[in-house]
PDB file of C-alpha atoms in Angstrom:
ATOM      1  CA  UNK A  12      -7.259  10.781  -5.002  1.00 78.00           C
ATOM      2  CA  UNK A  13      -9.240  10.556  -8.199  1.00 82.00           C
ATOM      3  CA  UNK A  14     -12.387   8.816  -9.363  1.00 81.00           C
ATOM      4  CA  UNK A  15     -12.693   8.363 -13.123  1.00 78.00           C
ATOM      5  CA  UNK A  16     -10.062  11.068 -13.649  1.00 79.00           C
ATOM      6  CA  UNK A  17     -11.772  13.639 -11.394  1.00 82.00           C
ATOM      7  CA  UNK A  18      -9.910  14.790  -8.289  1.00 87.00           C
ATOM      8  CA  UNK A  19     -12.121  14.108  -5.259  1.00 89.00           C
ATOM      9  CA  UNK A  20      -9.559  14.382  -2.457  1.00 91.00           C
ATOM     10  CA  UNK A  21      -6.035  15.473  -1.613  1.00 92.00           C
ATOM     11  CA  UNK A  22      -4.019  13.542   0.924  1.00 91.00           C
ATOM     12  CA  UNK A  23      -0.625  14.293   2.370  1.00 91.00           C
ATOM     13  CA  UNK A  24       1.706  14.540   5.306  1.00 91.00           C
ATOM     14  CA  UNK A  25       2.156  17.822   7.149  1.00 90.00           C
ATOM     15  CA  UNK A  26       5.621  19.198   6.458  1.00 88.00           C
ATOM     16  CA  UNK A  27       8.183  18.441   9.174  1.00 85.00           C
ATOM     17  CA  UNK A  28       8.737  22.181   9.682  1.00 87.00           C
ATOM     18  CA  UNK A  29       5.033  22.827  10.364  1.00 88.00           C
ATOM     19  CA  UNK A  30       4.786  19.741  12.575  1.00 87.00           C
ATOM     20  CA  UNK A  31       7.755  20.974  14.600  1.00 88.00           C
ATOM     21  CA  UNK A  32       6.227  24.443  14.894  1.00 90.00           C
ATOM     22  CA  UNK A  33       3.040  22.925  16.347  1.00 89.00           C
ATOM     23  CA  UNK A  34       5.137  20.544  18.498  1.00 90.00           C
ATOM     24  CA  UNK A  35       3.600  17.375  17.072  1.00 89.00           C
ATOM     25  CA  UNK A  36       5.585  14.346  18.165  1.00 85.00           C
ATOM     26  CA  UNK A  37       4.228  11.994  15.508  1.00 86.00           C
ATOM     27  CA  UNK A  38       3.775  12.476  11.750  1.00 87.00           C
ATOM     28  CA  UNK A  39       0.484  14.207  10.944  1.00 90.00           C
ATOM     29  CA  UNK A  40      -1.502  13.395   7.824  1.00 92.00           C
ATOM     30  CA  UNK A  41      -4.140  15.654   6.302  1.00 92.00           C
ATOM     31  CA  UNK A  42      -7.024  15.102   3.904  1.00 93.00           C
ATOM     32  CA  UNK A  43      -9.108  17.564   1.925  1.00 93.00           C
ATOM     33  CA  UNK A  44     -12.251  16.021   0.441  1.00 92.00           C
ATOM     34  CA  UNK A  45     -14.105  17.747  -2.401  1.00 91.00           C
ATOM     35  CA  UNK A  46     -17.663  16.633  -1.642  1.00 91.00           C
ATOM     36  CA  UNK A  47     -19.227  18.337  -4.679  1.00 90.00           C
ATOM     37  CA  UNK A  48     -17.051  16.312  -7.030  1.00 87.00           C
ATOM     38  CA  UNK A  49     -17.448  13.156  -4.946  1.00 85.00           C
ATOM     39  CA  UNK A  50     -21.261  13.398  -4.925  1.00 86.00           C
ATOM     40  CA  UNK A  51     -21.281  13.660  -8.725  1.00 85.00           C
ATOM     41  CA  UNK A  52     -19.605  10.262  -9.072  1.00 81.00           C
ATOM     42  CA  UNK A  53     -21.695   7.167  -9.692  1.00 78.00           C
ATOM     43  CA  UNK A  54     -22.152   4.876  -6.741  1.00 76.00           C
ATOM     44  CA  UNK A  55     -20.366   1.573  -6.982  1.00 76.00           C
ATOM     45  CA  UNK A  56     -22.422  -1.576  -7.028  1.00 79.00           C
ATOM     46  CA  UNK A  57     -21.888  -3.738  -3.954  1.00 80.00           C
ATOM     47  CA  UNK A  58     -19.822  -6.837  -4.601  1.00 81.00           C
ATOM     48  CA  UNK A  59     -20.337 -10.033  -2.685  1.00 85.00           C
ATOM     49  CA  UNK A  60     -17.733 -12.739  -2.292  1.00 78.00           C
ATOM     50  CA  UNK A  61     -18.201 -15.961  -0.309  1.00 85.00           C
ATOM     51  CA  UNK A  62     -16.119 -16.377   2.825  1.00 90.00           C
ATOM     52  CA  UNK A  63     -13.397 -18.948   2.315  1.00 92.00           C
ATOM     53  CA  UNK A  64     -13.249 -22.047   4.492  1.00 94.00           C
ATOM     54  CA  UNK A  65      -9.474 -22.046   4.087  1.00 96.00           C
ATOM     55  CA  UNK A  66      -6.990 -20.036   6.178  1.00 96.00           C
ATOM     56  CA  UNK A  67      -5.606 -16.701   5.054  1.00 96.00           C
ATOM     57  CA  UNK A  68      -1.835 -16.241   5.014  1.00 97.00           C
ATOM     58  CA  UNK A  69      -0.081 -12.917   5.549  1.00 97.00           C
ATOM     59  CA  UNK A  70       3.318 -12.132   4.055  1.00 96.00           C
ATOM     60  CA  UNK A  71       5.252  -8.988   4.988  1.00 97.00           C
ATOM     61  CA  UNK A  72       7.756  -7.260   2.706  1.00 97.00           C
ATOM     62  CA  UNK A  73      10.163  -4.649   4.043  1.00 96.00           C
ATOM     63  CA  UNK A  74      11.023  -2.316   1.174  1.00 96.00           C
ATOM     64  CA  UNK A  75      13.176   0.701   0.433  1.00 96.00           C
ATOM     65  CA  UNK A  76      11.563   2.635  -2.414  1.00 96.00           C
ATOM     66  CA  UNK A  77      12.628   5.689  -4.402  1.00 96.00           C
ATOM     67  CA  UNK A  78      10.821   8.756  -3.043  1.00 94.00           C
ATOM     68  CA  UNK A  79       9.101   9.228  -6.422  1.00 95.00           C
ATOM     69  CA  UNK A  80       7.240   5.902  -6.017  1.00 95.00           C
ATOM     70  CA  UNK A  81       3.814   6.201  -4.399  1.00 94.00           C
ATOM     71  CA  UNK A  82       1.820   3.469  -2.664  1.00 94.00           C
ATOM     72  CA  UNK A  83      -0.589   3.436  -5.622  1.00 94.00           C
ATOM     73  CA  UNK A  84       2.368   2.444  -7.826  1.00 96.00           C
ATOM     74  CA  UNK A  85       3.175  -0.422  -5.443  1.00 97.00           C
ATOM     75  CA  UNK A  86      -0.462  -1.588  -5.351  1.00 97.00           C
ATOM     76  CA  UNK A  87      -0.788  -1.447  -9.149  1.00 96.00           C
ATOM     77  CA  UNK A  88       2.479  -3.347  -9.650  1.00 97.00           C
ATOM     78  CA  UNK A  89       1.414  -6.143  -7.296  1.00 97.00           C
ATOM     79  CA  UNK A  90      -2.090  -6.329  -8.787  1.00 97.00           C
ATOM     80  CA  UNK A  91      -0.590  -6.525 -12.298  1.00 97.00           C
ATOM     81  CA  UNK A  92       0.799  -9.951 -11.372  1.00 97.00           C
ATOM     82  CA  UNK A  93      -2.731 -11.386 -11.397  1.00 96.00           C
ATOM     83  CA  UNK A  94      -2.239 -13.475  -8.257  1.00 96.00           C
ATOM     84  CA  UNK A  95      -5.726 -14.979  -7.837  1.00 94.00           C
ATOM     85  CA  UNK A  96      -5.347 -15.671  -4.127  1.00 95.00           C
ATOM     86  CA  UNK A  97      -4.373 -12.066  -3.267  1.00 96.00           C
ATOM     87  CA  UNK A  98      -7.106 -10.585  -1.068  1.00 94.00           C
ATOM     88  CA  UNK A  99      -5.458  -7.504   0.485  1.00 96.00           C
ATOM     89  CA  UNK A 100      -2.483  -5.158   0.089  1.00 96.00           C
ATOM     90  CA  UNK A 101      -1.840  -3.126   3.223  1.00 96.00           C
ATOM     91  CA  UNK A 102       0.864  -0.573   4.087  1.00 95.00           C
ATOM     92  CA  UNK A 103       1.763  -1.322   7.720  1.00 94.00           C
ATOM     93  CA  UNK A 104       4.526   1.210   8.308  1.00 92.00           C
ATOM     94  CA  UNK A 105       5.930   4.081   6.279  1.00 91.00           C
ATOM     95  CA  UNK A 106       9.112   5.935   7.290  1.00 89.00           C
ATOM     96  CA  UNK A 107       9.556   9.047   5.183  1.00 87.00           C
ATOM     97  CA  UNK A 108      11.866  11.133   7.323  1.00 85.00           C
ATOM     98  CA  UNK A 109      15.584  10.476   7.119  1.00 80.00           C
ATOM     99  CA  UNK A 110      15.833   8.189  10.142  1.00 80.00           C
ATOM    100  CA  UNK A 111      17.070   4.690   9.351  1.00 84.00           C
ATOM    101  CA  UNK A 112      16.227   2.669   7.395  1.00 86.00           C
ATOM    102  CA  UNK A 113      15.008   5.587   5.217  1.00 85.00           C
ATOM    103  CA  UNK A 114      17.555   7.734   3.362  1.00 88.00           C
ATOM    104  CA  UNK A 115      17.333  11.077   1.560  1.00 90.00           C
ATOM    105  CA  UNK A 116      16.747   9.148  -1.708  1.00 92.00           C
ATOM    106  CA  UNK A 117      14.502   6.356  -0.393  1.00 93.00           C
ATOM    107  CA  UNK A 118      11.683   5.818   2.060  1.00 94.00           C
ATOM    108  CA  UNK A 119      10.856   2.647   3.947  1.00 94.00           C
ATOM    109  CA  UNK A 120       7.593   0.745   3.492  1.00 95.00           C
ATOM    110  CA  UNK A 121       6.469  -2.333   5.387  1.00 96.00           C
ATOM    111  CA  UNK A 122       3.957  -3.968   3.059  1.00 97.00           C
ATOM    112  CA  UNK A 123       1.589  -6.804   4.017  1.00 97.00           C
ATOM    113  CA  UNK A 124      -0.037  -9.052   1.452  1.00 97.00           C
ATOM    114  CA  UNK A 125      -2.903 -11.324   2.454  1.00 97.00           C
ATOM    115  CA  UNK A 126      -3.458 -14.444   0.377  1.00 97.00           C
ATOM    116  CA  UNK A 127      -6.367 -16.851   0.613  1.00 96.00           C
ATOM    117  CA  UNK A 128      -7.754 -19.478  -1.721  1.00 95.00           C
ATOM    118  CA  UNK A 129     -11.403 -20.397  -2.143  1.00 93.00           C
ATOM    119  CA  UNK A 130     -10.496 -23.962  -3.141  1.00 94.00           C
ATOM    120  CA  UNK A 131      -7.751 -25.248  -0.823  1.00 95.00           C
ATOM    121  CA  UNK A 132      -5.167 -24.388   1.793  1.00 96.00           C
ATOM    122  CA  UNK A 133      -2.231 -22.664   0.113  1.00 96.00           C
ATOM    123  CA  UNK A 134       0.963 -24.723   0.028  1.00 96.00           C
ATOM    124  CA  UNK A 135       4.422 -23.446   0.902  1.00 96.00           C
ATOM    125  CA  UNK A 136       5.389 -23.870  -2.755  1.00 96.00           C
ATOM    126  CA  UNK A 137       2.502 -21.654  -3.909  1.00 96.00           C
ATOM    127  CA  UNK A 138       3.352 -19.044  -1.281  1.00 97.00           C
ATOM    128  CA  UNK A 139       7.063 -19.085  -2.153  1.00 96.00           C
ATOM    129  CA  UNK A 140       6.183 -18.649  -5.838  1.00 96.00           C
ATOM    130  CA  UNK A 141       3.913 -15.684  -5.067  1.00 97.00           C
ATOM    131  CA  UNK A 142       6.623 -14.117  -2.845  1.00 96.00           C
ATOM    132  CA  UNK A 143       9.260 -14.484  -5.552  1.00 97.00           C
ATOM    133  CA  UNK A 144       6.968 -12.956  -8.191  1.00 97.00           C
ATOM    134  CA  UNK A 145       6.132  -9.979  -5.943  1.00 97.00           C
ATOM    135  CA  UNK A 146       9.785  -9.326  -5.086  1.00 97.00           C
ATOM    136  CA  UNK A 147      10.907  -9.567  -8.723  1.00 97.00           C
ATOM    137  CA  UNK A 148       8.091  -7.241  -9.831  1.00 97.00           C
ATOM    138  CA  UNK A 149       8.813  -4.588  -7.189  1.00 97.00           C
ATOM    139  CA  UNK A 150      12.548  -4.663  -7.885  1.00 97.00           C
ATOM    140  CA  UNK A 151      12.235  -4.491 -11.675  1.00 97.00           C
ATOM    141  CA  UNK A 152       9.221  -2.195 -12.068  1.00 96.00           C
ATOM    142  CA  UNK A 153       9.736   0.203  -9.157  1.00 97.00           C
ATOM    143  CA  UNK A 154      13.426  -0.050  -8.244  1.00 96.00           C
ATOM    144  CA  UNK A 155      12.593  -1.384  -4.791  1.00 96.00           C
ATOM    145  CA  UNK A 156      15.272  -2.760  -2.497  1.00 94.00           C
ATOM    146  CA  UNK A 157      14.094  -5.641  -0.350  1.00 94.00           C
ATOM    147  CA  UNK A 158      15.281  -5.394   3.262  1.00 89.00           C
ATOM    148  CA  UNK A 159      16.007  -8.697   4.953  1.00 73.00           C
TER     149      UNK A 159
END
């Protein structure tokens, strides 16, 4: 992870061989945080946003992505669409080992988008349009396969 081009942390999954050696039954993720570099970064100013009176809507996308594509690439691609109502992009489930639906060339990602308007309840037409734009973007920009 970087802040203004400076590496402040390293994140990753423990190799399957090491996990097996330690008899871990679930995937293990590790983080190394470089506090010296992190403390040198400017603090971000707090941002305040009013709470919407209108309901949030969650849409899940089940994707198969090339192993070279990282979650940051997915987030950036979705954000590049400029969907005003988009309030959150969350990875719900990642399958990186070769058990289905993942393959040696692709991993599986269950992605949740949360949409909420400040002005009105979102219509099915607006939601369908946002879904179509997200799917087209992920397929064209990242080579994603949408699982139905």
